Amino acid sequence: SCEDDCFELRLDSRKLQEFEEGVFADLPNLRFLWLHANRLSAIPHPTLVPLSASLVELTLYENALTEIPQLSSFRSLQTLSLHTNRIREVPSDRLPASLSELKLHNNELRWIAPDALSLLEALETLTLHGNSRL
């Protein structure tokens, strides 16, 4: 069992399409979660909530996401990789202020809420290239 001493979890490149609710409930200390290169089209909010206090890095690139997961309560999250998905917009209520790196390149972005980025007080790196409709 890795409940108390799991700090990273690699579930990348496994053709995952969805997660059962509660799948991360017993991993309160997880800091790094790699979910890139799968077939995820959505991440329901309850799925990741157990990680909201501990998660530092989340990779969701090369999936089929059409929207940014609800992560505003993730106060430790610093790196979020969402590039190479199908994300169309960046609402102001999805991202945590703690983010220092946000990768959104190669999506289908059409709209970024006016205050979505200004609320990211710690942001140092932002990638937006490859969004032809932006």
Coordinates of C-alpha atoms in Angstrom, one line a residue:
S1 CA 0.0 0.0 0.0
C2 CA 1.3 3.5 -0.8
E3 CA -1.4 5.5 1.0
D4 CA 0.8 7.6 3.2
D5 CA 4.1 7.5 1.3
C6 CA 3.0 7.9 -2.3
F7 CA 4.3 11.2 -3.6
E8 CA 4.1 10.6 -7.3
L9 CA 1.9 8.6 -9.6
R10 CA 2.5 7.9 -13.3
L11 CA -0.6 6.9 -15.2
D12 CA 0.5 8.3 -18.5
S13 CA 0.2 6.5 -21.9
R14 CA -2.3 3.9 -20.7
K15 CA -5.3 4.6 -23.0
L16 CA -7.3 5.7 -19.9
Q17 CA -10.7 7.2 -20.8
E18 CA -12.2 7.9 -17.3
F19 CA -11.7 7.5 -13.6
E20 CA -14.1 6.1 -11.0
E21 CA -15.0 8.6 -8.3
G22 CA -12.8 8.1 -5.2
V23 CA -9.9 6.7 -7.1
F24 CA -7.5 9.2 -5.5
A25 CA -9.2 9.3 -2.1
D26 CA -6.5 7.3 -0.3
L27 CA -3.6 9.4 -1.6
P28 CA -3.6 12.5 0.5
N29 CA 0.1 13.2 0.1
L30 CA 0.3 12.8 -3.6
R31 CA 2.3 15.7 -5.1
F32 CA 2.9 14.7 -8.7
L33 CA 0.3 13.2 -10.9
W34 CA 1.0 12.3 -14.6
L35 CA -2.1 11.6 -16.7
H36 CA -0.8 12.7 -20.1
A37 CA -1.0 10.8 -23.3
N38 CA -4.3 9.1 -22.5
R39 CA -7.8 9.4 -23.9
L40 CA -9.4 11.5 -21.2
S41 CA -12.2 13.8 -22.4
A42 CA -13.2 15.2 -19.0
I43 CA -12.0 15.1 -15.4
P44 CA -15.1 15.3 -13.1
H45 CA -14.4 17.7 -10.2
P46 CA -14.9 15.1 -7.4
T47 CA -12.3 12.9 -8.9
L48 CA -9.4 15.2 -8.0
V49 CA -10.7 16.9 -4.9
P50 CA -8.8 14.6 -2.5
L51 CA -5.6 15.9 -3.9
S52 CA -6.4 19.6 -3.6
A53 CA -4.1 20.2 -0.6
S54 CA -1.1 18.3 -1.8
L55 CA -0.8 18.3 -5.6
V56 CA 2.1 20.3 -7.0
E57 CA 2.2 19.1 -10.6
L58 CA -0.5 17.8 -12.8
T59 CA 0.1 16.7 -16.4
L60 CA -3.0 16.3 -18.6
Y61 CA -1.5 17.0 -22.0
E62 CA -2.1 14.9 -25.1
N63 CA -5.7 13.9 -24.1
A64 CA -9.1 14.8 -25.5
L65 CA -10.1 17.4 -22.9
T66 CA -12.5 20.1 -24.0
E67 CA -12.5 22.1 -20.9
I68 CA -10.1 22.9 -18.0
P69 CA -10.9 20.8 -14.9
Q70 CA -12.1 22.7 -11.8
L71 CA -8.8 23.3 -10.0
S72 CA -9.3 26.6 -8.3
S73 CA -9.1 25.1 -4.8
F74 CA -5.8 23.4 -5.4
R75 CA -3.7 25.8 -3.3
S76 CA -0.4 23.9 -3.8
L77 CA -0.6 23.4 -7.6
Q78 CA 2.3 25.0 -9.3
T79 CA 2.6 23.3 -12.7
L80 CA -0.3 22.5 -15.0
S81 CA 0.2 21.0 -18.4
L82 CA -2.9 21.0 -20.5
H83 CA -1.4 21.4 -24.0
T84 CA -2.4 19.4 -27.0
N85 CA -6.0 18.9 -26.0
R86 CA -9.2 20.4 -27.4
I87 CA -9.8 23.1 -24.8
R88 CA -11.8 26.0 -26.2
E89 CA -11.9 28.5 -23.3
V90 CA -10.2 29.6 -20.1
P91 CA -12.8 30.7 -17.6
S92 CA -11.9 32.8 -14.6
D93 CA -13.0 30.3 -12.0
R94 CA -11.0 27.1 -12.9
L95 CA -7.3 27.8 -12.1
P96 CA -5.6 28.2 -8.8
A97 CA -3.7 31.4 -7.9
S98 CA -0.7 29.3 -6.9
L99 CA 0.2 28.3 -10.6
S100 CA 3.6 29.3 -11.7
E101 CA 3.6 27.4 -15.0
L102 CA 0.6 26.9 -17.3
K103 CA 0.9 25.2 -20.6
L104 CA -2.1 25.7 -22.9
H105 CA -0.5 25.5 -26.3
N106 CA -1.9 23.4 -29.2
N107 CA -5.5 23.5 -28.1
E108 CA -8.6 25.0 -29.7
L109 CA -8.7 28.1 -27.6
R110 CA -11.2 30.8 -28.7
W111 CA -11.7 32.8 -25.5
I112 CA -9.8 33.7 -22.3
A113 CA -11.8 35.4 -19.6
P114 CA -10.4 38.9 -19.0
D115 CA -9.5 38.2 -15.4
A116 CA -8.5 34.5 -15.8
L117 CA -4.8 35.2 -16.1
S118 CA -4.6 38.3 -13.8
L119 CA -5.8 36.1 -10.9
L120 CA -2.8 33.9 -11.3
E121 CA -0.5 35.9 -9.1
A122 CA 2.4 33.4 -9.1
L123 CA 2.4 32.8 -12.9
E124 CA 5.9 32.9 -14.5
T125 CA 5.4 30.7 -17.6
L126 CA 2.4 30.7 -19.9
T127 CA 2.3 29.0 -23.4
L128 CA -0.5 29.8 -25.8
H129 CA 1.1 29.1 -29.2
G130 CA -0.8 26.8 -31.7
N131 CA -4.2 28.2 -30.9
S132 CA -5.2 29.5 -34.3
R133 CA -8.5 31.0 -33.2
L134 CA -7.2 33.0 -30.3

